[in-house]
PDB file of C-alpha atoms in Angstrom:
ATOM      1  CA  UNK A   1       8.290 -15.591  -3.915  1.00  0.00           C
ATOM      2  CA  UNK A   2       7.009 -14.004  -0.913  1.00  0.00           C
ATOM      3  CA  UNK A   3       3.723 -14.828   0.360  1.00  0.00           C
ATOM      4  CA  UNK A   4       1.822 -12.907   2.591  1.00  0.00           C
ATOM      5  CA  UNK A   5      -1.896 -14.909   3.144  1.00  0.00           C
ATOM      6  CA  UNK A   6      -5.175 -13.328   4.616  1.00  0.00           C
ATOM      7  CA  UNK A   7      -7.426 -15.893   6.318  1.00  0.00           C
ATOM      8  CA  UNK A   8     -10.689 -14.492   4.537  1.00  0.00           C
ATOM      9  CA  UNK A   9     -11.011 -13.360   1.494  1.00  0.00           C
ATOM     10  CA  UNK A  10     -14.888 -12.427   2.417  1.00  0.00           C
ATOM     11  CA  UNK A  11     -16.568 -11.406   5.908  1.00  0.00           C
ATOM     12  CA  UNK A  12     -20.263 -10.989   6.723  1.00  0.00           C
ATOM     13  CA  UNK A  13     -20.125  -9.868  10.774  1.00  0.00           C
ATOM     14  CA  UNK A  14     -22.801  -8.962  12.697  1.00  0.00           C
ATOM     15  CA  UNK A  15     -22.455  -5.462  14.485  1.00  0.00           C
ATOM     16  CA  UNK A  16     -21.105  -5.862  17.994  1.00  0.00           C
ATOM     17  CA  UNK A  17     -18.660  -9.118  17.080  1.00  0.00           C
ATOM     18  CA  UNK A  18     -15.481  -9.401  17.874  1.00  0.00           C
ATOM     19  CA  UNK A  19     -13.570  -9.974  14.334  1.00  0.00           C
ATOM     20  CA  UNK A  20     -10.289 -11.309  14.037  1.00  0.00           C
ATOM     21  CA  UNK A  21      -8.577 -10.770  10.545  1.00  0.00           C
ATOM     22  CA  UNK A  22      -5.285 -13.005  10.603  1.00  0.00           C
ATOM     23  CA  UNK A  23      -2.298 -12.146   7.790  1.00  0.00           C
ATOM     24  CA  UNK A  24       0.340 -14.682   7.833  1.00  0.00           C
ATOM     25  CA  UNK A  25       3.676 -13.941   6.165  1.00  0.00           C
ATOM     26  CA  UNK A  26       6.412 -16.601   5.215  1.00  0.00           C
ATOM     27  CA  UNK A  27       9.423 -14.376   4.526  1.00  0.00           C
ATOM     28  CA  UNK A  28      10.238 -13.467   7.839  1.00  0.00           C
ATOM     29  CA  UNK A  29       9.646  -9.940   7.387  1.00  0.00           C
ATOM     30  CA  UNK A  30      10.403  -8.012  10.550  1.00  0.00           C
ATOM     31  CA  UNK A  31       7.275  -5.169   9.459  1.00  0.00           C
ATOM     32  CA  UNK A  32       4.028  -5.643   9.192  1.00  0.00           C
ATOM     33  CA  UNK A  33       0.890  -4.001   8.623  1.00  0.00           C
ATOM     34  CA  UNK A  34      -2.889  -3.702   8.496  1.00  0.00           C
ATOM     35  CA  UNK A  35      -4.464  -0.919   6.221  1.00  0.00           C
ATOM     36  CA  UNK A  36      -8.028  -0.386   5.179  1.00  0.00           C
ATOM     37  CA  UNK A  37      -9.243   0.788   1.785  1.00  0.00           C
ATOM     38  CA  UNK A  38     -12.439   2.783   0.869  1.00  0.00           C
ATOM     39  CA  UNK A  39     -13.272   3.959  -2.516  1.00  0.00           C
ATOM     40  CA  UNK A  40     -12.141   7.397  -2.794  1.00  0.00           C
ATOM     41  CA  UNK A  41      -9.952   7.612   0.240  1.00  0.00           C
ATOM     42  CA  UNK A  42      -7.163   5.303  -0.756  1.00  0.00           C
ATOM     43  CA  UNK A  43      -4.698   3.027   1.922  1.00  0.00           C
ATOM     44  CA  UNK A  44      -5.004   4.083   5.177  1.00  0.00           C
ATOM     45  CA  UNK A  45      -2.713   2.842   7.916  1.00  0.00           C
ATOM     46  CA  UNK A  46      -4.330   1.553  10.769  1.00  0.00           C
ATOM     47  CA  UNK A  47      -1.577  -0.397  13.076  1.00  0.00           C
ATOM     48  CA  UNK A  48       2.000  -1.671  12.271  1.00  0.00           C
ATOM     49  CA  UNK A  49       4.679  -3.993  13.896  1.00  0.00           C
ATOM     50  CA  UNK A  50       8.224  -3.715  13.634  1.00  0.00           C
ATOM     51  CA  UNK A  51       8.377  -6.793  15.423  1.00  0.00           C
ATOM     52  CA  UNK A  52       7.482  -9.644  17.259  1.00  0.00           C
ATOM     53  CA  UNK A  53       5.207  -7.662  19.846  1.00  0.00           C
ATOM     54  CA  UNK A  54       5.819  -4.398  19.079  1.00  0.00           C
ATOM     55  CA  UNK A  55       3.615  -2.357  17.472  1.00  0.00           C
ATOM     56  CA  UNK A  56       2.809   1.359  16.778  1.00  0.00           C
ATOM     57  CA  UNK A  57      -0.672   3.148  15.781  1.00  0.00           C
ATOM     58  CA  UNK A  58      -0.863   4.150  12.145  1.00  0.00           C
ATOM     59  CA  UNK A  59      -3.806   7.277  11.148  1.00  0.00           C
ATOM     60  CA  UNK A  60      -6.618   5.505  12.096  1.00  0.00           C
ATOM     61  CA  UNK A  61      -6.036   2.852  14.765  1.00  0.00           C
ATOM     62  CA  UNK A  62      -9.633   3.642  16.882  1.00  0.00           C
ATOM     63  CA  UNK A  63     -11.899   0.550  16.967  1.00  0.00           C
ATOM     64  CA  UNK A  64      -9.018  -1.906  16.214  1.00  0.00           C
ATOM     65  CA  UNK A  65      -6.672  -3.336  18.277  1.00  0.00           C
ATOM     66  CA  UNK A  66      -3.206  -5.776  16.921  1.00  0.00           C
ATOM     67  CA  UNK A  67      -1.155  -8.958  18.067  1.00  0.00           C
ATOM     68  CA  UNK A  68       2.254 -10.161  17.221  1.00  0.00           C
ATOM     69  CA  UNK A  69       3.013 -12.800  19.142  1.00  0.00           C
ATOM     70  CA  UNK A  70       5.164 -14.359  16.515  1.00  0.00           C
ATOM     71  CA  UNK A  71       6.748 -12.517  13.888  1.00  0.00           C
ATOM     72  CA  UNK A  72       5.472 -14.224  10.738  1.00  0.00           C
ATOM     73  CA  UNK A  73       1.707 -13.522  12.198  1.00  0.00           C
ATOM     74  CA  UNK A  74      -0.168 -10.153  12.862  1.00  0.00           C
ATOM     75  CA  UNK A  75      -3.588 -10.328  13.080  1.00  0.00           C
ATOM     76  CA  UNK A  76      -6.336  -7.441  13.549  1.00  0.00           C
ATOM     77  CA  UNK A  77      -8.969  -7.360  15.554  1.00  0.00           C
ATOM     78  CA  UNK A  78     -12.269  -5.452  15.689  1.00  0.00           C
ATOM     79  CA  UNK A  79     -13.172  -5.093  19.288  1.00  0.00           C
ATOM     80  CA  UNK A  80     -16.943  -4.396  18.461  1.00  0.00           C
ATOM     81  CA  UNK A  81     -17.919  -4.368  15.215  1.00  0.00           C
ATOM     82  CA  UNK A  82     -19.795  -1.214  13.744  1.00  0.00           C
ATOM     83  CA  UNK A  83     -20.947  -0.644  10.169  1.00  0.00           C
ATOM     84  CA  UNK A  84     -18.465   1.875   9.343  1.00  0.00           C
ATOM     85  CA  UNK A  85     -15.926  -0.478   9.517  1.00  0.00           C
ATOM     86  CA  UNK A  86     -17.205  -2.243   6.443  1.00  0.00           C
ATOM     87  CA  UNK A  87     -14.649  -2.014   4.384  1.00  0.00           C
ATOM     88  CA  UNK A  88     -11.500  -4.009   2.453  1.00  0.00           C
ATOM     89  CA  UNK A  89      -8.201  -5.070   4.860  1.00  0.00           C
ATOM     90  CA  UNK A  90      -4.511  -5.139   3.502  1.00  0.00           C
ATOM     91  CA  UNK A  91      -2.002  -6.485   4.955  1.00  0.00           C
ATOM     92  CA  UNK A  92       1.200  -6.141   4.264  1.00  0.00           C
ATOM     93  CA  UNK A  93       4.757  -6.884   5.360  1.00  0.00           C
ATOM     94  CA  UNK A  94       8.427  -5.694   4.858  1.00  0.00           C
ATOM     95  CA  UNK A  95      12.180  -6.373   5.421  1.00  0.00           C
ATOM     96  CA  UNK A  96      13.258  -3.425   7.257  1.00  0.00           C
ATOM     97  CA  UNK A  97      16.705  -3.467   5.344  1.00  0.00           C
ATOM     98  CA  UNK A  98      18.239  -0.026   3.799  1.00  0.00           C
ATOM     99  CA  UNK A  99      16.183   2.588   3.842  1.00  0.00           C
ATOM    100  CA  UNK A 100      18.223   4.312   0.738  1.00  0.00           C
ATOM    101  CA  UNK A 101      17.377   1.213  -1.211  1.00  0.00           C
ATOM    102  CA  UNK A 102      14.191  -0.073  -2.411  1.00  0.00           C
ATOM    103  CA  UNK A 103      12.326  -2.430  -0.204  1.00  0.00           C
ATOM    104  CA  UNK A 104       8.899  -2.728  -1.527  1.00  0.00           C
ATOM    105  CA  UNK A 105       5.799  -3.793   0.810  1.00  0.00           C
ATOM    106  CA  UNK A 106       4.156  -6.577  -0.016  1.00  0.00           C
ATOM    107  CA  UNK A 107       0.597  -7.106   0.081  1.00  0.00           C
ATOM    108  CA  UNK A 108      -2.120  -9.678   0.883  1.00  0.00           C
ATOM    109  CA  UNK A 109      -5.157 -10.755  -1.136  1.00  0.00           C
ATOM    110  CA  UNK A 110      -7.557  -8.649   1.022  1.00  0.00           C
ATOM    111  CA  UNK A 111     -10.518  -9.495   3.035  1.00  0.00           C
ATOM    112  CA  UNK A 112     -13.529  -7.739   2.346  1.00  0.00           C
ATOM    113  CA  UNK A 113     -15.070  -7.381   5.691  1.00  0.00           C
ATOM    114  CA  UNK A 114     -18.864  -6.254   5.935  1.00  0.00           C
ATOM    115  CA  UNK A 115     -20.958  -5.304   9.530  1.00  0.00           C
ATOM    116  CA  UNK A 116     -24.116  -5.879   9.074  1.00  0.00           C
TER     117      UNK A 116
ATOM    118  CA  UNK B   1      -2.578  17.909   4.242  1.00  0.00           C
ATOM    119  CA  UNK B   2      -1.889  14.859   2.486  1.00  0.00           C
ATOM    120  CA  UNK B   3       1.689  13.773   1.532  1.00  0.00           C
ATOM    121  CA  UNK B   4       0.630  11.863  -1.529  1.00  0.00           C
ATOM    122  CA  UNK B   5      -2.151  13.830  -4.000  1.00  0.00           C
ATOM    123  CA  UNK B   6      -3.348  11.826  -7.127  1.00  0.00           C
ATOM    124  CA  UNK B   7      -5.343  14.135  -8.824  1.00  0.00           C
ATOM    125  CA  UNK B   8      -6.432  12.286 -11.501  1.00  0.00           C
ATOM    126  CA  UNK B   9      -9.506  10.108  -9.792  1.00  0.00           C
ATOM    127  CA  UNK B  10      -9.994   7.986 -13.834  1.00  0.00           C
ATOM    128  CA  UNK B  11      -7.846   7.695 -16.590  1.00  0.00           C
ATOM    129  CA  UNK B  12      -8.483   6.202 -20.309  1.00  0.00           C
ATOM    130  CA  UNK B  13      -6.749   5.152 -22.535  1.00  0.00           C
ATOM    131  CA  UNK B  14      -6.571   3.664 -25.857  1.00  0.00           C
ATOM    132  CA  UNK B  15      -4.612   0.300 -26.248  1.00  0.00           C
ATOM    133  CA  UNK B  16      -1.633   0.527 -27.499  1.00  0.00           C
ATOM    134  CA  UNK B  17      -1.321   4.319 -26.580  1.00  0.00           C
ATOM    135  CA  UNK B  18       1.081   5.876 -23.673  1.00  0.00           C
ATOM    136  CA  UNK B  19      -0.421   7.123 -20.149  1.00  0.00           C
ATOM    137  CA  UNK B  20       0.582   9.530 -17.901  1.00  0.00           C
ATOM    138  CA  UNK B  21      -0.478   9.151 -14.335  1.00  0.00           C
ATOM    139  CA  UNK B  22       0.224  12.131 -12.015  1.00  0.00           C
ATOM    140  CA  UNK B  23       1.601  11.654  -8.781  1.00  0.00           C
ATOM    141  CA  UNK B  24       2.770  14.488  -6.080  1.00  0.00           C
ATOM    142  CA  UNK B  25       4.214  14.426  -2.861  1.00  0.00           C
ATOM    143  CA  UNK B  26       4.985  16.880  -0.091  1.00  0.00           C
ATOM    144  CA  UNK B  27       7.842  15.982   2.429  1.00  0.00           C
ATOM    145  CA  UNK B  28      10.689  17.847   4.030  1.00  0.00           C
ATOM    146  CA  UNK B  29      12.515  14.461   4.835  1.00  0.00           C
ATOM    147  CA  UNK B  30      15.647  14.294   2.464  1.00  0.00           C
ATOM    148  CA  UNK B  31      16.008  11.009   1.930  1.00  0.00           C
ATOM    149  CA  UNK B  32      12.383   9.483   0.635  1.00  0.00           C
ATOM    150  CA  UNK B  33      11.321   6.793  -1.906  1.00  0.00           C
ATOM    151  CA  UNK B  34       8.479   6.887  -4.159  1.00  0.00           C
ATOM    152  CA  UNK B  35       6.487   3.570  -4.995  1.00  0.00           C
ATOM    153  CA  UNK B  36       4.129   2.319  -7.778  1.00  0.00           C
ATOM    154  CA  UNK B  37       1.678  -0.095  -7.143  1.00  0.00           C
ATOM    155  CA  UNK B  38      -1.277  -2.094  -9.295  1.00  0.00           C
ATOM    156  CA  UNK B  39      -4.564  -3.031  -7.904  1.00  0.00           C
ATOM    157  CA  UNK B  40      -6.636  -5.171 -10.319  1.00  0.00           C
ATOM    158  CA  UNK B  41     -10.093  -5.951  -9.656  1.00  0.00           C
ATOM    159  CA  UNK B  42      -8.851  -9.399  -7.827  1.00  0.00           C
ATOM    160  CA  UNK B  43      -7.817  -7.111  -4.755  1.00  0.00           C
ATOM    161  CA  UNK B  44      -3.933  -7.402  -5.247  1.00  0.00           C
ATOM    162  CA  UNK B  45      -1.341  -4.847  -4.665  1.00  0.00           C
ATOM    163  CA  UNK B  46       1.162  -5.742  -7.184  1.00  0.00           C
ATOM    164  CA  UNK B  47       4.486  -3.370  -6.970  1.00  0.00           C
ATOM    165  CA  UNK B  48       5.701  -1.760 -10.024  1.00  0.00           C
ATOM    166  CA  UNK B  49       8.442   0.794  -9.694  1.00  0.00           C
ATOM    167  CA  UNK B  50      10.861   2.510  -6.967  1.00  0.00           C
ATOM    168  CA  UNK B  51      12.795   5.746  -7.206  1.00  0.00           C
ATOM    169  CA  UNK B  52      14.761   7.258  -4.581  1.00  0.00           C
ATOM    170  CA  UNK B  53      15.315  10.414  -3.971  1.00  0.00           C
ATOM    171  CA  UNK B  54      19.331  10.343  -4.309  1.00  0.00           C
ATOM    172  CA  UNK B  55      18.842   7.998  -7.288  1.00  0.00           C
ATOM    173  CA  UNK B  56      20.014  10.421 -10.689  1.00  0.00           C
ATOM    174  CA  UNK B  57      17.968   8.701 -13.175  1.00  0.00           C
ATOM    175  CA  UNK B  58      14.490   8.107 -13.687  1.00  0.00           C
ATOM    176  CA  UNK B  59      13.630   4.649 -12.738  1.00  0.00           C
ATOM    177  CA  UNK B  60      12.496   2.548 -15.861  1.00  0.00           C
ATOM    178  CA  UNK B  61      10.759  -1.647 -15.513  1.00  0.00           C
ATOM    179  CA  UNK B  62       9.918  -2.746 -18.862  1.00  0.00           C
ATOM    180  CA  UNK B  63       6.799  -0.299 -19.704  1.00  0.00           C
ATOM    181  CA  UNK B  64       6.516   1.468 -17.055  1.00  0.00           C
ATOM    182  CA  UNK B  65       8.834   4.571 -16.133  1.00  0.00           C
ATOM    183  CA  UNK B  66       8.769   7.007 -13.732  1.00  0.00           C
ATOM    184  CA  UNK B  67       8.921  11.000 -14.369  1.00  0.00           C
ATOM    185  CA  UNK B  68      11.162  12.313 -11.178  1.00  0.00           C
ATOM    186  CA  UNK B  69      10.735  15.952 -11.179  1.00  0.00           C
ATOM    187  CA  UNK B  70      12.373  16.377  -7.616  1.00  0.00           C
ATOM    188  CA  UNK B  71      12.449  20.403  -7.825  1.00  0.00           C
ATOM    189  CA  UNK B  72       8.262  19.698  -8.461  1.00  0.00           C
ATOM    190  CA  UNK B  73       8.057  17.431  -6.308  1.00  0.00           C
ATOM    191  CA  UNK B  74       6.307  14.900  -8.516  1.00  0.00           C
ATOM    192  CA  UNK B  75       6.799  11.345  -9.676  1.00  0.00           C
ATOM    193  CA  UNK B  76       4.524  10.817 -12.670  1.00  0.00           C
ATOM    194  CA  UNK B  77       3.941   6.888 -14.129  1.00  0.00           C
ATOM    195  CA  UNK B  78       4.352   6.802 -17.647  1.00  0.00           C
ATOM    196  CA  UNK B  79       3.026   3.418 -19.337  1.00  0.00           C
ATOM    197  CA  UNK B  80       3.973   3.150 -22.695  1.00  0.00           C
ATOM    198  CA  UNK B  81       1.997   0.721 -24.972  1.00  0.00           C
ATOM    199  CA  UNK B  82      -1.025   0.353 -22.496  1.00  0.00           C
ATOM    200  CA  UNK B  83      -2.618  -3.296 -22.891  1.00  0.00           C
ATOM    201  CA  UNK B  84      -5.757  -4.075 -21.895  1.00  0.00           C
ATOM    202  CA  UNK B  85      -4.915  -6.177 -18.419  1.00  0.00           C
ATOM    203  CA  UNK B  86      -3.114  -3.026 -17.599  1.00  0.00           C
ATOM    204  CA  UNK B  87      -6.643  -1.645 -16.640  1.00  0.00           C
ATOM    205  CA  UNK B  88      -6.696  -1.669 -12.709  1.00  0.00           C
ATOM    206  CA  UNK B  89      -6.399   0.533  -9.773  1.00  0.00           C
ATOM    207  CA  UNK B  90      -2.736   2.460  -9.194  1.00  0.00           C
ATOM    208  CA  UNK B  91      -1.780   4.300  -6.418  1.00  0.00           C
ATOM    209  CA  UNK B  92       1.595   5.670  -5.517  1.00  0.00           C
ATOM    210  CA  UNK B  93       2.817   5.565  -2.022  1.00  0.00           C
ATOM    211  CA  UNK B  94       6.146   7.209  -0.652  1.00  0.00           C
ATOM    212  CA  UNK B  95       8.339   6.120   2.537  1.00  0.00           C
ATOM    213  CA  UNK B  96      10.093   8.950   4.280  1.00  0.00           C
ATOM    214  CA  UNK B  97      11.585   9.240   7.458  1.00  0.00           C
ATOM    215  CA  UNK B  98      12.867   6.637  10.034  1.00  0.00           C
ATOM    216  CA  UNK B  99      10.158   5.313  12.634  1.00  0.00           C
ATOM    217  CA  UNK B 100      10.609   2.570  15.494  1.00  0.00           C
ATOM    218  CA  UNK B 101      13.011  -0.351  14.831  1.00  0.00           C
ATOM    219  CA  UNK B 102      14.426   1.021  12.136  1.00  0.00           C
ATOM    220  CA  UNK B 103      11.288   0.533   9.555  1.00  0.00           C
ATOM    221  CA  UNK B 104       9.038   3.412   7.579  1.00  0.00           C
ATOM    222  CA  UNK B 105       5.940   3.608   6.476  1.00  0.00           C
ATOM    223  CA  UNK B 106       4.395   4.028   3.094  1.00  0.00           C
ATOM    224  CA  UNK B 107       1.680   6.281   2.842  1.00  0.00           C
ATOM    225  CA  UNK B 108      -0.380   6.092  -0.187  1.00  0.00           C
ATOM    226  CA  UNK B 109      -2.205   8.320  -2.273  1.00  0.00           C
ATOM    227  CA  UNK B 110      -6.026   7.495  -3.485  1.00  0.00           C
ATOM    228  CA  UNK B 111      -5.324   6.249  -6.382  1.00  0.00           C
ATOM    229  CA  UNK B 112      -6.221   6.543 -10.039  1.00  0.00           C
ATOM    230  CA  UNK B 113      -8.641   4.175 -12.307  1.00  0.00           C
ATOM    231  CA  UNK B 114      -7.069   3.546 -15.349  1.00  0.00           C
ATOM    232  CA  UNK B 115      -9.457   1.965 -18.285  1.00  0.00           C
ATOM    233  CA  UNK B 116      -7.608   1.294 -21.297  1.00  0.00           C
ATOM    234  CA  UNK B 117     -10.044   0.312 -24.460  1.00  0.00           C
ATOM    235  CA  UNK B 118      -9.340  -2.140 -27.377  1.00  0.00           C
TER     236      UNK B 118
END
């Protein structure tokens, strides 16, 4: 099965931190990704990586920065923390493989990160 | 303009009973694909169902099936039978187009809360 693993389930930051969210993925997917999810708004892309460090900016990439320095690791970072980026972080990863054929993401647990 | 609309923010459902949850899409890329996914309240995304856009018949897994209207532009989940652990989050996504290194992107769609009762 694969296994994509978020470091935190739960956050509590304080506004102004630096946050690192770290996905780890053990099916040596070349594509990854970080999304965020708010009630009402649905998946929203922030960054992904099509490999090992090289990466594009999905819809809403301001605030948040990404690494890939090794391609079963992409982690997200919050430069400086504000409280309206309280919300829950997916991460996800892909083979890149046909793109007739199905080739589903799969997803992390989720962190729930909140800025106080 | 979003590429995915679920219009349907909550959905119930008697147990045992069939569901219908609406999914539309807007893209000009021929060649797309058109995801399922389950979010219970443990946080996972757990993948259901894939049709492509060249694919002739309406994918099926187990209860769930997927109503391809291409000319519509819609891709409706049918659940037949709803249980009660199928009450969750669902959101459909699509992939279209070709972006750096070969990969694409699903975009998804808000979702719909589906609460099926005994």
């Amino acid at each position: 099965d694969v296994k994509v693993t978020q470091s935190s389930r739960y956050l509590v930051k304080r506004t102004g931190e630096k946050v690192f969210l770290e996905c780890v993925q053990d099916m040596d997917h070349e594509n990854m990704f970080w999304y965020r999810q708010d009630p009402g708004l649905g998946l929203r892309l922030i960054y992904f990586s099509y490999d090992v460090k090289m990466k594009e900016k999905g819809d809403i990439p301001e605030g948040y920065s990404v690494s890939r320095e090794k391609k079963e690791r992409f982690s997200l970072i919050l430069e400086s923390a504000s409280t309206n980026q309280t919300s829950m972080y997916l991460c996800a990863s892909r083979v890149t493989g046909d793109p007739r054929m199905n080739t589903e993401a799969f997803f992390g647990q989720g962190t729930r990160l909140t800025v106080v | 303009a979003q590429k995915i609309t679920q219009t349907q923010p909550g959905m119930f459902v008697q147990e045992k009973e069939a569901v219908t949850l609406d999914c539309t899409y807007d893209t000009s890329d021929p060649s797309y694909g058109l995801f399922w996914y389950k979010q219970p309240s443990s946080g996972e995304m757990i993948f259901l169902i894939y049709q492509g856009s060249y694919d002739q018949q309406n994918a099926t897994e187990g209860r769930y099936s997927l109503n391809f209207q291409k000319a519509r532009k819609s891709a409706n989940l049918v659940i037949s039978a709803s249980q009660l652990g199928d009450s969750a989050m669902y959101f459909c996504a699509m992939r279209e187009g070709i972006r750096a290194g070969g990969s694409y992107i699903p975009t998804f769609g808000r979702g719909t809360s589906l609460i099926v009762h005994p």
